[in-house]
Short mmCIF file of C-alpha atoms and ligand atoms in Angstrom, two decimals:
data_model
loop_
_atom_site.label_atom_id
_atom_site.label_comp_id
_atom_site.label_asym_id
_atom_site.label_seq_id
_atom_site.Cartn_x
_atom_site.Cartn_y
_atom_site.Cartn_z
CA MET A 1 5.23 17.50 -9.91
CA LYS A 2 9.02 17.52 -9.52
CA THR A 3 10.85 14.24 -9.40
CA ILE A 4 14.40 13.49 -8.32
CA ARG A 5 15.41 13.80 -11.99
CA ASP A 6 14.49 17.48 -12.00
CA PHE A 7 17.26 18.46 -9.56
CA ASP A 8 20.97 18.94 -9.91
CA LEU A 9 22.10 16.72 -7.03
CA ASN A 10 25.83 17.31 -7.45
CA ASN A 11 27.46 18.22 -4.12
CA LYS A 12 24.01 18.65 -2.51
CA LYS A 13 22.83 17.25 0.80
CA VAL A 14 19.81 15.25 -0.34
CA ILE A 15 17.38 13.99 2.28
CA ILE A 16 15.51 10.96 0.97
CA ARG A 17 12.50 9.77 2.95
CA VAL A 18 12.39 6.05 2.24
CA ASP A 19 10.15 3.28 3.51
CA PHE A 20 12.39 0.96 5.53
CA ASN A 21 9.49 -0.23 7.68
CA VAL A 22 10.57 -3.87 7.31
CA PRO A 23 9.60 -6.83 9.49
CA ILE A 24 12.36 -7.60 12.01
CA LYS A 25 12.38 -10.58 14.35
CA ASP A 26 15.01 -10.88 17.09
CA GLY A 27 17.18 -8.33 15.30
CA VAL A 28 16.97 -10.16 11.96
CA ILE A 29 15.20 -8.68 8.91
CA THR A 30 12.73 -11.32 7.71
CA ASP A 31 11.77 -9.58 4.45
CA ASP A 32 14.00 -6.96 2.83
CA THR A 33 11.70 -6.19 -0.14
CA ARG A 34 11.19 -2.60 0.93
CA ILE A 35 14.92 -1.97 1.22
CA LYS A 36 15.46 -3.41 -2.26
CA GLU A 37 12.65 -1.31 -3.70
CA SER A 38 14.31 1.87 -2.47
CA LEU A 39 17.65 1.11 -4.15
CA LYS A 40 16.82 2.72 -7.47
CA THR A 41 16.31 6.17 -5.95
CA ILE A 42 19.28 5.84 -3.57
CA ASN A 43 21.61 4.65 -6.34
CA TYR A 44 20.47 7.48 -8.58
CA ALA A 45 21.38 10.01 -5.88
CA ILE A 46 24.75 8.34 -5.26
CA SER A 47 25.68 8.26 -8.93
CA ASN A 48 24.72 11.92 -9.26
CA ASN A 49 27.21 12.86 -6.54
CA ALA A 50 24.72 13.68 -3.81
CA LYS A 51 25.45 13.46 -0.12
CA VAL A 52 22.66 11.06 0.71
CA ILE A 53 20.78 11.39 4.01
CA LEU A 54 18.19 8.64 4.48
CA MET A 55 15.24 8.87 6.86
CA SER A 56 12.57 6.28 7.60
CA HIS A 57 10.25 5.14 10.34
CA LEU A 58 10.19 1.58 11.62
CA GLY A 59 7.21 0.29 13.58
CA ARG A 60 5.67 2.36 16.34
CA ILE A 61 7.42 3.94 19.29
CA LYS A 62 5.08 4.19 22.25
CA GLU A 63 7.46 3.48 25.12
CA GLU A 64 11.23 3.39 25.70
CA GLY A 65 11.32 -0.39 25.19
CA ASP A 66 10.09 -0.01 21.59
CA LYS A 67 13.34 1.75 20.73
CA VAL A 68 15.34 -1.43 21.27
CA LYS A 69 13.33 -3.53 18.81
CA ASN A 70 12.70 -0.73 16.32
CA THR A 71 16.18 0.63 15.76
CA LEU A 72 17.15 1.02 12.09
CA LYS A 73 20.66 -0.28 12.80
CA PRO A 74 20.03 -3.74 11.22
CA VAL A 75 18.61 -1.98 8.16
CA SER A 76 21.83 -0.01 7.74
CA VAL A 77 23.77 -3.28 7.70
CA ARG A 78 21.51 -4.87 5.07
CA LEU A 79 21.43 -1.69 2.99
CA SER A 80 25.20 -1.56 3.02
CA GLU A 81 25.34 -5.14 1.66
CA LEU A 82 22.81 -4.33 -1.05
CA LEU A 83 24.56 -1.12 -2.11
CA ASP A 84 27.97 -2.71 -1.71
CA LYS A 85 29.00 0.48 0.01
CA GLU A 86 29.42 1.86 3.52
CA VAL A 87 26.25 3.21 5.09
CA LYS A 88 26.93 5.45 8.03
CA PHE A 89 24.32 4.79 10.71
CA ILE A 90 23.66 7.58 13.20
CA PRO A 91 21.82 6.39 16.34
CA ALA A 92 20.12 9.75 16.84
CA THR A 93 17.37 11.82 15.24
CA ARG A 94 18.87 15.21 16.13
CA GLY A 95 21.91 16.78 17.71
CA SER A 96 25.59 17.31 17.12
CA GLU A 97 26.53 13.70 16.28
CA LEU A 98 24.00 13.74 13.43
CA GLU A 99 24.84 17.27 12.28
CA ASP A 100 28.60 16.64 12.32
CA ALA A 101 28.22 13.38 10.41
CA ILE A 102 26.13 15.12 7.76
CA ASN A 103 28.65 17.95 7.46
CA ASN A 104 31.44 15.41 7.01
CA LEU A 105 29.74 13.56 4.15
CA ASN A 106 31.55 13.44 0.83
CA ASN A 107 29.73 13.35 -2.48
CA GLY A 108 28.30 9.86 -3.01
CA ASP A 109 28.33 8.97 0.71
CA VAL A 110 25.25 7.50 2.37
CA LEU A 111 24.04 8.16 5.90
CA LEU A 112 21.03 6.59 7.62
CA MET A 113 19.49 8.44 10.54
CA GLU A 114 17.81 6.54 13.38
CA ASN A 115 14.06 5.79 13.17
CA THR A 116 12.12 9.04 12.72
CA ARG A 117 9.51 7.81 15.20
CA PHE A 118 12.02 7.94 18.05
CA GLU A 119 10.75 11.54 18.03
CA ASP A 120 7.31 10.24 18.99
CA LEU A 121 8.51 9.99 22.58
CA PRO A 122 7.39 11.87 24.55
CA ASP A 123 4.90 13.81 22.45
CA LYS A 124 4.49 12.37 18.95
CA LYS A 125 6.55 15.03 17.25
CA GLU A 126 7.04 12.91 14.11
CA SER A 127 3.53 11.45 13.83
CA LYS A 128 1.79 14.74 14.66
CA ASN A 129 4.02 16.71 12.30
CA ASP A 130 5.48 19.01 14.92
CA PRO A 131 6.43 22.18 12.99
CA GLU A 132 9.73 22.68 14.83
CA LEU A 133 10.83 19.12 14.00
CA GLY A 134 10.02 19.37 10.29
CA LYS A 135 11.90 22.65 10.14
CA TYR A 136 14.89 21.21 11.98
CA TRP A 137 15.13 18.15 9.73
CA ALA A 138 14.76 20.35 6.66
CA SER A 139 17.72 22.44 7.92
CA LEU A 140 19.93 19.35 7.61
CA GLY A 141 19.67 19.17 3.81
CA ASP A 142 19.48 21.14 0.57
CA ILE A 143 16.88 19.04 -1.26
CA TYR A 144 14.13 16.72 -0.05
CA ILE A 145 12.97 13.66 -1.96
CA ASN A 146 9.95 11.71 -0.74
CA ASP A 147 9.96 8.09 -1.85
CA ALA A 148 7.97 6.54 1.00
CA PHE A 149 4.65 5.78 -0.67
CA GLY A 150 3.43 3.63 2.24
CA THR A 151 3.27 6.67 4.57
CA ALA A 152 2.24 9.26 1.97
CA HIS A 153 -1.35 9.20 3.30
CA ARG A 154 -0.11 10.52 6.64
CA ALA A 155 1.06 14.05 7.36
CA HIS A 156 4.19 13.47 9.41
CA ALA A 157 7.21 15.64 10.16
CA SER A 158 9.43 13.46 7.96
CA ASN A 159 7.27 14.02 4.87
CA VAL A 160 4.91 17.00 5.04
CA GLY A 161 7.01 18.73 7.71
CA ILE A 162 10.28 18.67 5.76
CA ALA A 163 8.63 19.31 2.38
CA SER A 164 7.00 22.45 3.80
CA ASN A 165 10.45 23.86 4.46
CA LEU A 166 12.64 22.65 1.60
CA GLU A 167 12.71 22.28 -2.18
CA SER A 168 11.11 18.91 -2.76
CA GLY A 169 10.42 16.19 -5.27
CA ILE A 170 9.34 12.55 -5.41
CA GLY A 171 11.51 9.48 -5.93
CA PHE A 172 11.14 6.67 -8.44
CA LEU A 173 8.91 4.48 -6.26
CA ILE A 174 6.24 7.10 -5.67
CA GLU A 175 6.48 8.15 -9.30
CA LYS A 176 5.79 4.58 -10.41
CA GLU A 177 2.80 4.25 -8.07
CA LEU A 178 1.26 7.49 -9.31
CA GLU A 179 1.95 6.77 -12.97
CA ASN A 180 0.17 3.43 -12.70
CA LEU A 181 -2.65 4.17 -10.30
CA LEU A 182 -3.85 7.63 -11.27
CA PRO A 183 -4.58 7.03 -14.98
CA ALA A 184 -6.16 3.65 -14.20
CA ILE A 185 -8.54 5.25 -11.72
CA ASN A 186 -9.23 8.55 -13.44
CA ASP A 187 -8.83 7.90 -17.14
CA PRO A 188 -9.24 4.15 -17.60
CA LYS A 189 -9.38 2.31 -20.89
CA ARG A 190 -12.82 0.73 -20.94
CA PRO A 191 -14.44 -1.50 -20.01
CA PHE A 192 -13.06 -0.75 -16.56
CA THR A 193 -13.73 -3.52 -14.07
CA VAL A 194 -13.03 -3.49 -10.35
CA ILE A 195 -12.72 -6.63 -8.26
CA LEU A 196 -13.44 -5.94 -4.62
CA GLY A 197 -13.00 -8.35 -1.76
CA GLY A 198 -11.47 -8.48 1.66
CA ALA A 199 -13.04 -8.80 5.02
CA LYS A 200 -15.29 -5.88 5.79
CA VAL A 201 -17.51 -3.47 3.90
CA SER A 202 -16.65 -0.81 6.48
CA ASP A 203 -12.96 -0.87 5.42
CA LYS A 204 -13.90 -0.24 1.81
CA ILE A 205 -16.83 2.19 1.85
CA GLY A 206 -14.72 5.01 0.42
CA VAL A 207 -13.37 2.73 -2.31
CA ILE A 208 -16.85 1.50 -3.25
CA GLU A 209 -18.28 5.01 -3.34
CA ASN A 210 -15.48 6.34 -5.54
CA LEU A 211 -15.12 3.42 -7.93
CA VAL A 212 -18.78 2.60 -8.39
CA ILE A 213 -19.07 5.89 -10.23
CA LYS A 214 -15.94 5.41 -12.33
CA ALA A 215 -16.01 1.71 -13.14
CA ASP A 216 -18.21 -0.16 -15.62
CA TYR A 217 -18.44 -3.25 -13.42
CA ILE A 218 -17.72 -4.07 -9.81
CA LEU A 219 -17.26 -7.75 -9.04
CA ILE A 220 -17.68 -8.35 -5.34
CA GLY A 221 -16.22 -11.31 -3.46
CA GLY A 222 -14.61 -11.94 -0.10
CA GLY A 223 -16.21 -11.37 3.26
CA MET A 224 -17.81 -8.12 2.13
CA ALA A 225 -19.91 -9.94 -0.47
CA PHE A 226 -22.08 -11.37 2.30
CA THR A 227 -23.25 -7.98 3.53
CA PHE A 228 -24.24 -7.20 -0.07
CA LEU A 229 -25.94 -10.61 -0.37
CA LYS A 230 -27.80 -10.05 2.89
CA ALA A 231 -28.89 -6.65 1.55
CA SER A 232 -30.26 -8.39 -1.52
CA GLY A 233 -32.29 -10.77 0.65
CA VAL A 234 -30.13 -13.92 0.67
CA GLU A 235 -29.66 -16.10 3.77
CA ILE A 236 -25.94 -15.85 4.63
CA GLY A 237 -25.79 -18.04 7.76
CA ASN A 238 -22.77 -17.26 9.93
CA SER A 239 -20.87 -15.54 7.14
CA LEU A 240 -19.18 -12.23 7.85
CA LEU A 241 -21.83 -9.54 8.23
CA ASP A 242 -21.32 -5.84 8.61
CA GLU A 243 -24.68 -5.14 10.20
CA GLU A 244 -24.46 -1.34 10.16
CA ASN A 245 -23.67 -1.28 6.45
CA VAL A 246 -26.58 -3.34 5.15
CA GLU A 247 -28.46 -0.14 4.32
CA PHE A 248 -25.41 1.27 2.53
CA CYS A 249 -25.20 -1.92 0.44
CA LYS A 250 -28.91 -1.74 -0.35
CA LYS A 251 -28.48 1.78 -1.58
CA ILE A 252 -25.47 0.90 -3.76
CA LEU A 253 -27.29 -2.12 -5.18
CA LYS A 254 -30.32 -0.02 -5.98
CA GLU A 255 -28.45 2.86 -7.58
CA HIS A 256 -25.95 0.75 -9.52
CA LYS A 257 -27.90 -2.42 -10.16
CA ASP A 258 -26.27 -3.17 -13.51
CA LYS A 259 -22.73 -2.56 -12.34
CA ILE A 260 -22.57 -4.70 -9.22
CA ILE A 261 -21.96 -8.39 -9.76
CA LEU A 262 -22.36 -10.62 -6.70
CA PRO A 263 -21.27 -14.26 -6.20
CA ILE A 264 -23.65 -16.99 -7.37
CA ASP A 265 -21.98 -19.84 -5.51
CA VAL A 266 -19.82 -20.18 -2.45
CA VAL A 267 -17.44 -22.44 -0.55
CA THR A 268 -18.46 -22.59 3.09
CA ASP A 269 -16.88 -24.35 6.06
CA LEU A 270 -19.23 -27.27 5.32
CA LYS A 271 -19.75 -27.49 1.57
CA GLU A 272 -19.73 -25.89 -1.87
CA CYS A 273 -23.17 -24.69 -2.95
CA PHE A 274 -25.34 -22.16 -4.74
CA ILE A 275 -25.55 -18.87 -2.89
CA THR A 276 -29.21 -19.56 -2.10
CA ASP A 277 -28.35 -22.83 -0.32
CA ILE A 278 -26.35 -21.45 2.59
CA THR A 279 -27.85 -22.73 5.84
CA LYS A 280 -27.95 -20.91 9.16
CA GLU A 281 -25.05 -22.96 10.61
CA GLU A 282 -22.48 -22.33 7.92
CA LYS A 283 -20.03 -19.65 7.02
CA GLY A 284 -19.06 -18.57 3.48
CA LEU A 285 -15.30 -18.39 3.13
CA ASP A 286 -14.59 -18.30 -0.61
CA ILE A 287 -16.36 -17.68 -3.90
CA GLY A 288 -17.26 -20.88 -5.76
CA PRO A 289 -16.14 -22.03 -9.23
CA LYS A 290 -19.33 -20.82 -10.94
CA THR A 291 -18.68 -17.34 -9.63
CA VAL A 292 -15.10 -17.49 -10.91
CA LYS A 293 -16.54 -18.33 -14.35
CA LEU A 294 -19.07 -15.54 -14.10
CA PHE A 295 -16.39 -13.04 -13.13
CA LYS A 296 -14.29 -14.30 -16.06
CA GLN A 297 -16.94 -13.17 -18.54
CA TYR A 298 -16.57 -9.61 -17.32
CA LEU A 299 -12.80 -9.71 -16.96
CA ASP A 300 -12.14 -11.22 -20.40
CA ASN A 301 -13.47 -8.09 -22.14
CA SER A 302 -12.03 -5.53 -19.76
CA LYS A 303 -9.25 -3.15 -20.70
CA THR A 304 -8.56 -1.89 -17.19
CA ILE A 305 -8.84 -4.02 -14.05
CA ILE A 306 -8.22 -2.91 -10.51
CA TRP A 307 -8.30 -5.55 -7.81
CA ASN A 308 -8.49 -4.74 -4.13
CA GLY A 309 -9.22 -7.40 -1.54
CA PRO A 310 -8.86 -11.21 -1.78
CA VAL A 311 -12.13 -12.92 -2.74
CA GLY A 312 -11.78 -15.57 -0.04
CA MET A 313 -9.93 -16.44 3.13
CA PHE A 314 -6.91 -17.14 0.94
CA GLU A 315 -4.55 -17.75 3.86
CA GLU A 316 -6.17 -21.18 4.17
CA GLU A 317 -5.47 -23.47 1.24
CA LYS A 318 -9.03 -24.78 1.04
CA TYR A 319 -10.46 -21.28 0.71
CA SER A 320 -7.81 -19.98 -1.69
CA ASN A 321 -9.19 -21.26 -5.01
CA GLY A 322 -11.31 -18.20 -5.74
CA THR A 323 -8.35 -15.86 -5.30
CA LYS A 324 -6.08 -18.18 -7.31
CA GLY A 325 -8.79 -18.48 -9.98
CA ILE A 326 -8.91 -14.70 -10.38
CA CYS A 327 -5.10 -14.64 -10.66
CA GLU A 328 -5.22 -17.31 -13.37
CA ILE A 329 -7.87 -15.39 -15.36
CA LEU A 330 -5.87 -12.18 -15.15
CA LYS A 331 -2.70 -13.95 -16.25
CA ASN A 332 -4.34 -14.83 -19.55
CA ILE A 333 -5.82 -11.49 -20.50
CA ASP A 334 -4.37 -8.41 -22.06
CA ALA A 335 -5.37 -5.34 -20.06
CA VAL A 336 -4.03 -2.83 -17.57
CA LYS A 337 -4.08 -4.99 -14.45
CA ILE A 338 -3.47 -3.45 -11.05
CA ALA A 339 -3.54 -5.08 -7.63
CA GLY A 340 -3.64 -2.94 -4.51
CA GLY A 341 -4.00 -3.51 -0.79
CA GLY A 342 -1.59 -5.26 1.55
CA ASP A 343 -3.28 -8.67 1.59
CA THR A 344 -4.12 -8.65 -2.11
CA ALA A 345 -0.50 -7.87 -2.96
CA SER A 346 0.80 -10.63 -0.71
CA ALA A 347 -1.73 -13.16 -2.06
CA VAL A 348 -0.76 -12.39 -5.65
CA LYS A 349 2.95 -12.64 -4.83
CA ASN A 350 2.66 -15.78 -2.71
CA PHE A 351 0.68 -17.58 -5.41
CA GLY A 352 3.36 -16.64 -7.95
CA TYR A 353 1.29 -14.30 -10.13
CA GLU A 354 3.33 -11.13 -9.80
CA PRO A 355 4.32 -11.19 -13.52
CA ALA A 356 0.65 -11.25 -14.55
CA PHE A 357 0.17 -7.71 -13.29
CA THR A 358 0.93 -4.34 -14.82
CA HIS A 359 1.45 -2.97 -11.34
CA ILE A 360 1.18 -4.20 -7.79
CA SER A 361 0.76 -1.29 -5.46
CA THR A 362 2.78 -1.68 -2.28
CA GLY A 363 1.17 1.10 -0.34
CA GLY A 364 -1.49 -0.61 1.75
CA GLY A 365 -3.32 2.33 3.32
CA ALA A 366 -1.88 4.80 0.81
CA SER A 367 -3.09 2.73 -2.16
CA LEU A 368 -6.53 2.44 -0.60
CA GLU A 369 -6.77 6.19 -0.14
CA LEU A 370 -5.85 6.74 -3.79
CA LEU A 371 -8.60 4.27 -4.75
CA GLU A 372 -10.93 6.33 -2.57
CA GLY A 373 -10.03 9.34 -4.68
CA LYS A 374 -8.31 11.07 -1.79
CA VAL A 375 -5.33 13.36 -2.01
CA LEU A 376 -2.26 12.03 -0.19
CA PRO A 377 -0.79 14.79 2.02
CA GLY A 378 2.80 13.52 1.69
CA ILE A 379 2.55 13.92 -2.09
CA ASP A 380 0.21 16.88 -2.29
CA ILE A 381 2.70 19.08 -0.40
CA ILE A 382 5.23 18.46 -3.19
CA LYS A 383 2.85 19.60 -5.90
P1 LIG B 1 -6.34 -5.76 1.44
O1 LIG B 1 -5.29 -5.80 2.53
O2 LIG B 1 -5.83 -6.32 0.16
O3 LIG B 1 -6.97 -4.41 1.32
P2 LIG B 1 -8.36 -6.72 3.24
O4 LIG B 1 -7.46 -6.43 4.41
O5 LIG B 1 -9.54 -5.89 3.06
O6 LIG B 1 -7.50 -6.77 1.89
O7 LIG B 1 -8.91 -8.21 3.34
C1 LIG B 1 -8.09 -9.33 3.48
C2 LIG B 1 -8.68 -10.30 4.47
O8 LIG B 1 -10.01 -10.65 4.10
C3 LIG B 1 -7.90 -11.59 4.48
O9 LIG B 1 -7.33 -11.76 5.76
C4 LIG B 1 -8.94 -12.66 4.17
O10 LIG B 1 -8.79 -13.83 4.95
C5 LIG B 1 -10.22 -11.97 4.54
N1 LIG B 1 -11.37 -12.58 3.86
C6 LIG B 1 -11.59 -12.73 2.55
N2 LIG B 1 -12.74 -13.38 2.30
C7 LIG B 1 -13.29 -13.67 3.50
C8 LIG B 1 -14.48 -14.33 3.93
N3 LIG B 1 -15.33 -14.84 3.06
N4 LIG B 1 -14.70 -14.40 5.25
C9 LIG B 1 -13.83 -13.89 6.13
N5 LIG B 1 -12.70 -13.26 5.80
C10 LIG B 1 -12.41 -13.14 4.50
MG1 LIG B 2 -5.45 -5.90 4.68
#
């Protein structure tokens, strides 16, 4: 697959699809991580004398009012500070103002177009990959670079649409995600252990089905553990239950008995106890310390570890020890260690364990789909 390094960018109009979908409150960016993460690709294009045209979505545009809160204008201001360079913001997604500004760019200049999803009004041209829109946007540049991993699992006009009409490659962020995730999933050093948690089994069926085949062990915690425990005949009280997936869990447990490791103790809203001592009134909210120790035995020997889904309701301090315990174990072992999923990534970062990981995938839905073994349309089109 071509990357930005494979092109001569000199004097070329280079469209870079970045992920500037940052949280904004009252016009103020509350977390600029995504802008910072895009700098490497943008700076590379600038220093190679490209005329840089940036495109991104921001939030959803369902009605006119959404345009006020989801304008990319504040992003252009922050980006300009970070690049220490003027960023020309164009408050339009098509038309002569945009076209003229692009034609007036000098080598090394940077332009940011308004939120691609402004084209979703009235008829979802961006999100439904309207062919005319992809073609039009492609006509604005000479080369297209996709570096928005977080939307790569969607076929939109600003990724698949443009790439269908223009010479394309990937940027450094997507390259890093693929270089870390694909070998870990498809050609792991063994033992390969997966830690799965999070709220619901239904969110992770695809991940379970794909990884149960590939991994040597699957350690299950979080809310989803209780549907597996129920399937194995344990009383789970008021714990999270995914009724319609009990049969699925039974089947997985039966077919992969030696691979699936379930919690042996639990922290509920009332007490800490063995998994067999949960009463009808209580709700399991974290794995217990004995389970952390049990998981450690598997993790200590592993050479590849992929973690998706917090093992407890980590947002609450009293149910965060399981998730912190896993972080602490991983910190002390030498293996390829990958965390993926929005909440897993934020737990790991908030608890200060980012350095313990080989890679923390920032993609959310896109990372999950890679774990499911799916092809991401926004990347596949570039191949
Ligand atoms: P990710 O975003 O990393 O893929 P998920 O979205 O699947 O993870 O799951 C994260 C959510 O799961 C968190 O909000 C967490 O509170 C919740 N969770 C974890 N364990 C439990 C539990 N035992 N009961 C209820 N919710 C849980
Ligand atoms: Mg989540």
